[in-house]
Amino acid sequence: MARRETALQTAHGRLRQLISSEFRSGDKLPNERDLADRLEVSRATVREVLGRLAVEGVVTRTWGIGTFVHGGAERVPVSIGDVTALRDRITASGHRPTLQDAAVSRARCPADCAKVLGVEPDSLVWRVDRLFAVDGVAAAWIRDHLPLRFDGRDLDPSGLVSIDLDMFEFLASATGMPVRRAEIELAAVLADEEATTRLDVAVGHPLVTATQIGYGASGAALFHGHITVRTDVLTLKISRGGEPEPVPN
């Protein structure tokens, strides 16, 4: 296993060097067989290395079309290790967040979130769809579900169609209970037809999805959401650790 990983790392470095020295942004790379011949490795190794480079944002791969050198735009790092608004995380990175599209509606609760929110499957809940852009480029599509009422209070999330109001801010005001904890589960996926429409990518484009559940101080779930991210625009960063140690005088 260690030997195979070393071989992959070597092929990874050689292919990155080949791309940087012989190709420009937007160029189409040779097919896997030709790359395997040039690197003197198997096609399976080339395929795995190209997959890693796609996740890193070096190349983009489109099924049935080919692999292309990425356009070179800077990817924006955002932390998902806290409950800070995505808008504020993008701004903190020195970039401009906007909402390209947003809608709030009543919808039937999907089975996966009904259990989390403590409602009956297919009962009516609020659905909030938002498409965030970074510097004008579609970057993250977020679909959240939350109950119509919480702790005896009617919820009205219609203000979330504005970039000026974030889900965490809304819930703190509407329920009197700020989101204290968020659980996030990540998965790598390839863009389907709905994702291509939302995020302006080709079918098969590599994406990262995250299922997010926000909890209040009482431990009750306040919302259940799905986030789909273009990793060629945003990079998700998780930071862990305690308080910084004091610096001696």
mmCIF file of C-alpha atoms in Angstrom:
data_model
loop_
_atom_site.group_PDB
_atom_site.id
_atom_site.type_symbol
_atom_site.label_atom_id
_atom_site.label_comp_id
_atom_site.label_asym_id
_atom_site.label_seq_id
_atom_site.Cartn_x
_atom_site.Cartn_y
_atom_site.Cartn_z
ATOM 1 C CA MET A 1 0.000 0.000 0.000
ATOM 2 C CA ALA A 2 2.805 2.416 0.934
ATOM 3 C CA ARG A 3 4.623 1.610 -2.316
ATOM 4 C CA ARG A 4 1.510 2.285 -4.361
ATOM 5 C CA GLU A 5 0.913 5.621 -2.605
ATOM 6 C CA THR A 6 4.515 6.629 -3.277
ATOM 7 C CA ALA A 7 4.049 5.799 -6.953
ATOM 8 C CA LEU A 8 0.882 7.880 -7.052
ATOM 9 C CA GLN A 9 2.625 10.819 -5.421
ATOM 10 C CA THR A 10 5.454 10.588 -7.938
ATOM 11 C CA ALA A 11 3.026 10.473 -10.866
ATOM 12 C CA HIS A 12 1.068 13.326 -9.314
ATOM 13 C CA GLY A 13 4.163 15.535 -9.156
ATOM 14 C CA ARG A 14 5.286 14.651 -12.658
ATOM 15 C CA LEU A 15 1.871 15.350 -14.156
ATOM 16 C CA ARG A 16 1.595 18.700 -12.366
ATOM 17 C CA GLN A 17 5.016 19.620 -13.741
ATOM 18 C CA LEU A 18 4.004 18.534 -17.235
ATOM 19 C CA ILE A 19 0.843 20.642 -17.082
ATOM 20 C CA SER A 20 2.630 23.749 -15.801
ATOM 21 C CA SER A 21 5.443 23.520 -18.378
ATOM 22 C CA GLU A 22 3.576 22.553 -21.546
ATOM 23 C CA PHE A 23 -0.030 23.667 -21.209
ATOM 24 C CA ARG A 24 -1.920 26.896 -20.617
ATOM 25 C CA SER A 25 -5.200 27.669 -18.910
ATOM 26 C CA GLY A 26 -8.073 26.222 -20.935
ATOM 27 C CA ASP A 27 -5.924 23.746 -22.906
ATOM 28 C CA LYS A 28 -7.261 20.221 -23.329
ATOM 29 C CA LEU A 29 -4.926 17.520 -22.027
ATOM 30 C CA PRO A 30 -4.043 14.387 -24.026
ATOM 31 C CA ASN A 31 -6.153 11.326 -23.321
ATOM 32 C CA GLU A 32 -5.336 8.951 -20.475
ATOM 33 C CA ARG A 33 -3.495 6.476 -22.733
ATOM 34 C CA ASP A 34 -1.157 9.147 -24.100
ATOM 35 C CA LEU A 35 -0.508 10.561 -20.632
ATOM 36 C CA ALA A 36 0.199 7.089 -19.305
ATOM 37 C CA ASP A 37 2.749 6.533 -22.083
ATOM 38 C CA ARG A 38 4.485 9.853 -21.379
ATOM 39 C CA LEU A 39 4.623 9.266 -17.631
ATOM 40 C CA GLU A 40 5.389 5.543 -18.031
ATOM 41 C CA VAL A 41 2.612 4.534 -15.652
ATOM 42 C CA SER A 42 -0.684 2.689 -16.012
ATOM 43 C CA ARG A 43 -3.885 4.315 -17.220
ATOM 44 C CA ALA A 44 -5.426 3.520 -13.829
ATOM 45 C CA THR A 45 -2.712 5.598 -12.152
ATOM 46 C CA VAL A 46 -3.266 8.481 -14.568
ATOM 47 C CA ARG A 47 -7.003 8.326 -13.936
ATOM 48 C CA GLU A 48 -6.532 8.484 -10.166
ATOM 49 C CA VAL A 49 -4.007 11.318 -10.394
ATOM 50 C CA LEU A 50 -6.309 13.320 -12.672
ATOM 51 C CA GLY A 51 -9.078 12.821 -10.116
ATOM 52 C CA ARG A 52 -6.854 14.286 -7.416
ATOM 53 C CA LEU A 53 -5.880 17.211 -9.623
ATOM 54 C CA ALA A 54 -9.565 17.893 -10.302
ATOM 55 C CA VAL A 55 -10.277 18.075 -6.575
ATOM 56 C CA GLU A 56 -7.294 20.417 -6.164
ATOM 57 C CA GLY A 57 -8.667 22.665 -8.909
ATOM 58 C CA VAL A 58 -5.728 22.154 -11.277
ATOM 59 C CA VAL A 59 -7.898 20.594 -13.988
ATOM 60 C CA THR A 60 -11.571 20.212 -14.786
ATOM 61 C CA ARG A 61 -12.948 16.952 -16.163
ATOM 62 C CA THR A 62 -16.117 16.617 -18.229
ATOM 63 C CA TRP A 63 -17.421 13.151 -19.022
ATOM 64 C CA GLY A 64 -17.323 12.426 -22.738
ATOM 65 C CA ILE A 65 -15.463 15.655 -23.546
ATOM 66 C CA GLY A 66 -12.105 15.556 -21.841
ATOM 67 C CA THR A 67 -9.812 17.068 -19.221
ATOM 68 C CA PHE A 68 -8.863 20.731 -19.350
ATOM 69 C CA VAL A 69 -6.359 22.891 -17.504
ATOM 70 C CA HIS A 70 -8.298 25.012 -15.081
ATOM 71 C CA GLY A 71 -8.770 28.672 -15.927
ATOM 72 C CA GLY A 72 -6.525 29.754 -13.076
ATOM 73 C CA ALA A 73 -8.991 31.861 -11.093
ATOM 74 C CA GLU A 74 -8.186 32.076 -7.411
ATOM 75 C CA ARG A 75 -10.163 29.685 -5.233
ATOM 76 C CA VAL A 76 -11.637 31.205 -2.099
ATOM 77 C CA PRO A 77 -11.001 29.353 1.177
ATOM 78 C CA VAL A 78 -13.963 29.308 3.566
ATOM 79 C CA SER A 79 -14.050 27.713 6.991
ATOM 80 C CA ILE A 80 -16.852 25.307 7.833
ATOM 81 C CA GLY A 81 -15.628 24.701 11.359
ATOM 82 C CA ASP A 82 -17.955 27.237 12.972
ATOM 83 C CA VAL A 83 -21.444 28.729 12.636
ATOM 84 C CA THR A 84 -20.426 31.924 10.881
ATOM 85 C CA ALA A 85 -22.484 33.059 7.889
ATOM 86 C CA LEU A 86 -21.150 31.944 4.498
ATOM 87 C CA ARG A 87 -21.511 35.557 3.365
ATOM 88 C CA ASP A 88 -19.141 36.689 6.118
ATOM 89 C CA ARG A 89 -16.644 33.890 5.483
ATOM 90 C CA ILE A 90 -16.369 34.895 1.816
ATOM 91 C CA THR A 91 -16.040 38.563 2.728
ATOM 92 C CA ALA A 92 -13.314 37.739 5.263
ATOM 93 C CA SER A 93 -11.329 36.138 2.426
ATOM 94 C CA GLY A 94 -11.312 39.447 0.574
ATOM 95 C CA HIS A 95 -13.969 38.542 -1.996
ATOM 96 C CA ARG A 96 -17.454 39.768 -2.834
ATOM 97 C CA PRO A 97 -20.441 37.495 -2.047
ATOM 98 C CA THR A 98 -23.768 37.964 -3.806
ATOM 99 C CA LEU A 99 -27.016 36.062 -4.142
ATOM 100 C CA GLN A 100 -27.604 35.193 -7.784
ATOM 101 C CA ASP A 101 -30.940 33.572 -6.999
ATOM 102 C CA ALA A 102 -33.062 32.988 -3.898
ATOM 103 C CA ALA A 103 -36.542 31.674 -3.193
ATOM 104 C CA VAL A 104 -38.575 30.828 -0.094
ATOM 105 C CA SER A 105 -41.573 28.502 -0.332
ATOM 106 C CA ARG A 106 -43.624 25.971 1.577
ATOM 107 C CA ALA A 107 -42.780 22.448 0.506
ATOM 108 C CA ARG A 108 -43.230 18.834 1.543
ATOM 109 C CA CYS A 109 -40.541 17.797 3.980
ATOM 110 C CA PRO A 110 -38.140 15.199 2.528
ATOM 111 C CA ALA A 111 -37.778 12.031 4.571
ATOM 112 C CA ASP A 112 -34.146 12.687 5.496
ATOM 113 C CA CYS A 113 -34.939 15.991 7.186
ATOM 114 C CA ALA A 114 -38.341 15.070 8.674
ATOM 115 C CA LYS A 115 -36.702 12.863 11.288
ATOM 116 C CA VAL A 116 -34.144 15.552 12.112
ATOM 117 C CA LEU A 117 -36.737 18.316 12.483
ATOM 118 C CA GLY A 118 -39.177 16.100 14.372
ATOM 119 C CA VAL A 119 -42.036 16.459 11.873
ATOM 120 C CA GLU A 120 -44.064 13.953 9.907
ATOM 121 C CA PRO A 121 -42.685 12.968 6.478
ATOM 122 C CA ASP A 122 -44.300 14.986 3.677
ATOM 123 C CA SER A 123 -45.645 17.566 6.135
ATOM 124 C CA LEU A 124 -45.269 21.197 5.114
ATOM 125 C CA VAL A 125 -42.048 22.982 6.040
ATOM 126 C CA TRP A 126 -40.215 26.042 4.797
ATOM 127 C CA ARG A 127 -37.767 25.487 1.951
ATOM 128 C CA VAL A 128 -35.121 28.130 1.332
ATOM 129 C CA ASP A 129 -33.145 27.925 -1.930
ATOM 130 C CA ARG A 130 -30.164 30.244 -2.337
ATOM 131 C CA LEU A 131 -27.432 30.430 -4.948
ATOM 132 C CA PHE A 132 -24.324 32.224 -3.705
ATOM 133 C CA ALA A 133 -21.767 33.707 -6.082
ATOM 134 C CA VAL A 134 -18.191 34.779 -5.401
ATOM 135 C CA ASP A 135 -17.054 37.796 -7.422
ATOM 136 C CA GLY A 136 -19.936 37.103 -9.804
ATOM 137 C CA VAL A 137 -19.211 33.376 -10.300
ATOM 138 C CA ALA A 138 -21.765 30.813 -9.072
ATOM 139 C CA ALA A 139 -20.106 29.014 -6.166
ATOM 140 C CA ALA A 140 -22.512 27.407 -3.679
ATOM 141 C CA TRP A 141 -26.108 26.246 -3.943
ATOM 142 C CA ILE A 142 -27.804 25.872 -0.564
ATOM 143 C CA ARG A 143 -31.221 24.311 0.046
ATOM 144 C CA ASP A 144 -32.400 24.496 3.658
ATOM 145 C CA HIS A 145 -35.542 23.171 5.332
ATOM 146 C CA LEU A 146 -36.918 24.474 8.591
ATOM 147 C CA PRO A 147 -40.233 24.068 10.432
ATOM 148 C CA LEU A 148 -43.167 26.418 9.949
ATOM 149 C CA ARG A 149 -43.268 26.893 13.712
ATOM 150 C CA PHE A 150 -40.706 26.449 16.447
ATOM 151 C CA ASP A 151 -41.421 26.464 20.161
ATOM 152 C CA GLY A 152 -44.811 28.054 19.567
ATOM 153 C CA ARG A 153 -43.486 30.767 17.257
ATOM 154 C CA ASP A 154 -44.438 31.157 13.608
ATOM 155 C CA LEU A 155 -41.364 31.412 11.406
ATOM 156 C CA ASP A 156 -41.212 33.656 8.349
ATOM 157 C CA PRO A 157 -37.894 33.204 6.503
ATOM 158 C CA SER A 158 -38.879 35.398 3.534
ATOM 159 C CA GLY A 159 -36.103 37.847 4.408
ATOM 160 C CA LEU A 160 -33.532 35.204 3.437
ATOM 161 C CA VAL A 161 -33.931 36.149 -0.215
ATOM 162 C CA SER A 162 -31.565 39.034 0.626
ATOM 163 C CA ILE A 163 -27.805 38.712 1.091
ATOM 164 C CA ASP A 164 -28.219 40.974 4.128
ATOM 165 C CA LEU A 165 -29.895 38.236 6.185
ATOM 166 C CA ASP A 166 -28.228 34.912 6.942
ATOM 167 C CA MET A 167 -29.853 31.704 8.217
ATOM 168 C CA PHE A 168 -28.016 31.893 11.556
ATOM 169 C CA GLU A 169 -29.046 35.521 12.063
ATOM 170 C CA PHE A 170 -32.635 34.795 11.102
ATOM 171 C CA LEU A 171 -32.997 31.853 13.478
ATOM 172 C CA ALA A 172 -31.460 33.730 16.391
ATOM 173 C CA SER A 173 -33.990 36.529 15.914
ATOM 174 C CA ALA A 174 -37.034 34.407 15.044
ATOM 175 C CA THR A 175 -36.663 31.713 17.697
ATOM 176 C CA GLY A 176 -34.746 33.548 20.385
ATOM 177 C CA MET A 177 -32.317 30.640 20.261
ATOM 178 C CA PRO A 178 -29.072 31.106 18.313
ATOM 179 C CA VAL A 179 -27.539 28.166 16.514
ATOM 180 C CA ARG A 180 -24.963 26.830 18.954
ATOM 181 C CA ARG A 181 -23.725 23.814 17.020
ATOM 182 C CA ALA A 182 -23.666 22.644 13.416
ATOM 183 C CA GLU A 183 -23.027 19.101 12.210
ATOM 184 C CA ILE A 184 -21.693 18.808 8.673
ATOM 185 C CA GLU A 185 -21.210 15.655 6.608
ATOM 186 C CA LEU A 186 -19.232 15.996 3.360
ATOM 187 C CA ALA A 187 -19.277 13.907 0.195
ATOM 188 C CA ALA A 188 -17.666 14.207 -3.245
ATOM 189 C CA VAL A 189 -20.116 13.976 -6.159
ATOM 190 C CA LEU A 190 -20.351 14.627 -9.883
ATOM 191 C CA ALA A 191 -22.733 17.284 -11.124
ATOM 192 C CA ASP A 192 -26.164 16.073 -12.207
ATOM 193 C CA GLU A 193 -28.542 18.024 -14.446
ATOM 194 C CA GLU A 194 -30.003 20.123 -11.617
ATOM 195 C CA ALA A 195 -26.558 21.045 -10.296
ATOM 196 C CA THR A 196 -25.390 22.022 -13.790
ATOM 197 C CA THR A 197 -28.312 24.422 -14.106
ATOM 198 C CA ARG A 198 -27.718 25.964 -10.689
ATOM 199 C CA LEU A 199 -23.940 26.192 -10.717
ATOM 200 C CA ASP A 200 -23.269 26.667 -14.443
ATOM 201 C CA VAL A 201 -21.038 23.616 -14.817
ATOM 202 C CA ALA A 202 -21.057 20.641 -17.166
ATOM 203 C CA VAL A 203 -22.586 17.286 -16.249
ATOM 204 C CA GLY A 204 -19.923 15.271 -14.456
ATOM 205 C CA HIS A 205 -18.116 18.307 -13.048
ATOM 206 C CA PRO A 206 -16.597 17.428 -9.621
ATOM 207 C CA LEU A 207 -18.463 18.989 -6.697
ATOM 208 C CA VAL A 208 -18.602 18.660 -2.941
ATOM 209 C CA THR A 209 -21.909 18.335 -1.115
ATOM 210 C CA ALA A 210 -22.487 18.871 2.572
ATOM 211 C CA THR A 211 -25.459 17.952 4.726
ATOM 212 C CA GLN A 212 -25.716 20.474 7.552
ATOM 213 C CA ILE A 213 -27.878 20.375 10.690
ATOM 214 C CA GLY A 214 -28.028 23.377 13.000
ATOM 215 C CA TYR A 215 -28.889 22.902 16.681
ATOM 216 C CA GLY A 216 -29.996 25.402 19.306
ATOM 217 C CA ALA A 217 -28.880 25.547 22.922
ATOM 218 C CA SER A 218 -31.611 23.088 23.917
ATOM 219 C CA GLY A 219 -30.263 20.484 21.487
ATOM 220 C CA ALA A 220 -33.280 20.785 19.190
ATOM 221 C CA ALA A 221 -32.605 20.901 15.433
ATOM 222 C CA LEU A 222 -33.433 24.322 13.975
ATOM 223 C CA PHE A 223 -32.766 23.573 10.307
ATOM 224 C CA HIS A 224 -31.588 20.852 7.937
ATOM 225 C CA GLY A 225 -29.740 21.804 4.787
ATOM 226 C CA HIS A 226 -27.863 20.588 1.737
ATOM 227 C CA ILE A 227 -24.951 22.589 0.330
ATOM 228 C CA THR A 228 -23.425 21.924 -3.087
ATOM 229 C CA VAL A 229 -20.102 23.654 -3.733
ATOM 230 C CA ARG A 230 -17.941 24.242 -6.796
ATOM 231 C CA THR A 231 -14.486 23.344 -5.545
ATOM 232 C CA ASP A 232 -12.883 25.256 -8.409
ATOM 233 C CA VAL A 233 -14.308 28.429 -6.825
ATOM 234 C CA LEU A 234 -14.477 27.651 -3.107
ATOM 235 C CA THR A 235 -12.282 25.468 -0.931
ATOM 236 C CA LEU A 236 -13.759 24.162 2.303
ATOM 237 C CA LYS A 237 -11.458 24.417 5.283
ATOM 238 C CA ILE A 238 -11.930 22.803 8.688
ATOM 239 C CA SER A 239 -9.894 24.153 11.589
ATOM 240 C CA ARG A 240 -9.695 22.410 14.938
ATOM 241 C CA GLY A 241 -7.891 23.260 18.100
ATOM 242 C CA GLY A 242 -8.153 25.001 21.423
ATOM 243 C CA GLU A 243 -7.413 28.519 22.539
ATOM 244 C CA PRO A 244 -4.011 29.851 21.467
ATOM 245 C CA GLU A 245 -1.319 29.595 24.070
ATOM 246 C CA PRO A 246 -0.274 32.902 25.678
ATOM 247 C CA VAL A 247 2.821 34.521 24.270
ATOM 248 C CA PRO A 248 5.363 35.375 26.954
ATOM 249 C CA ASN A 249 6.434 39.012 27.327
#
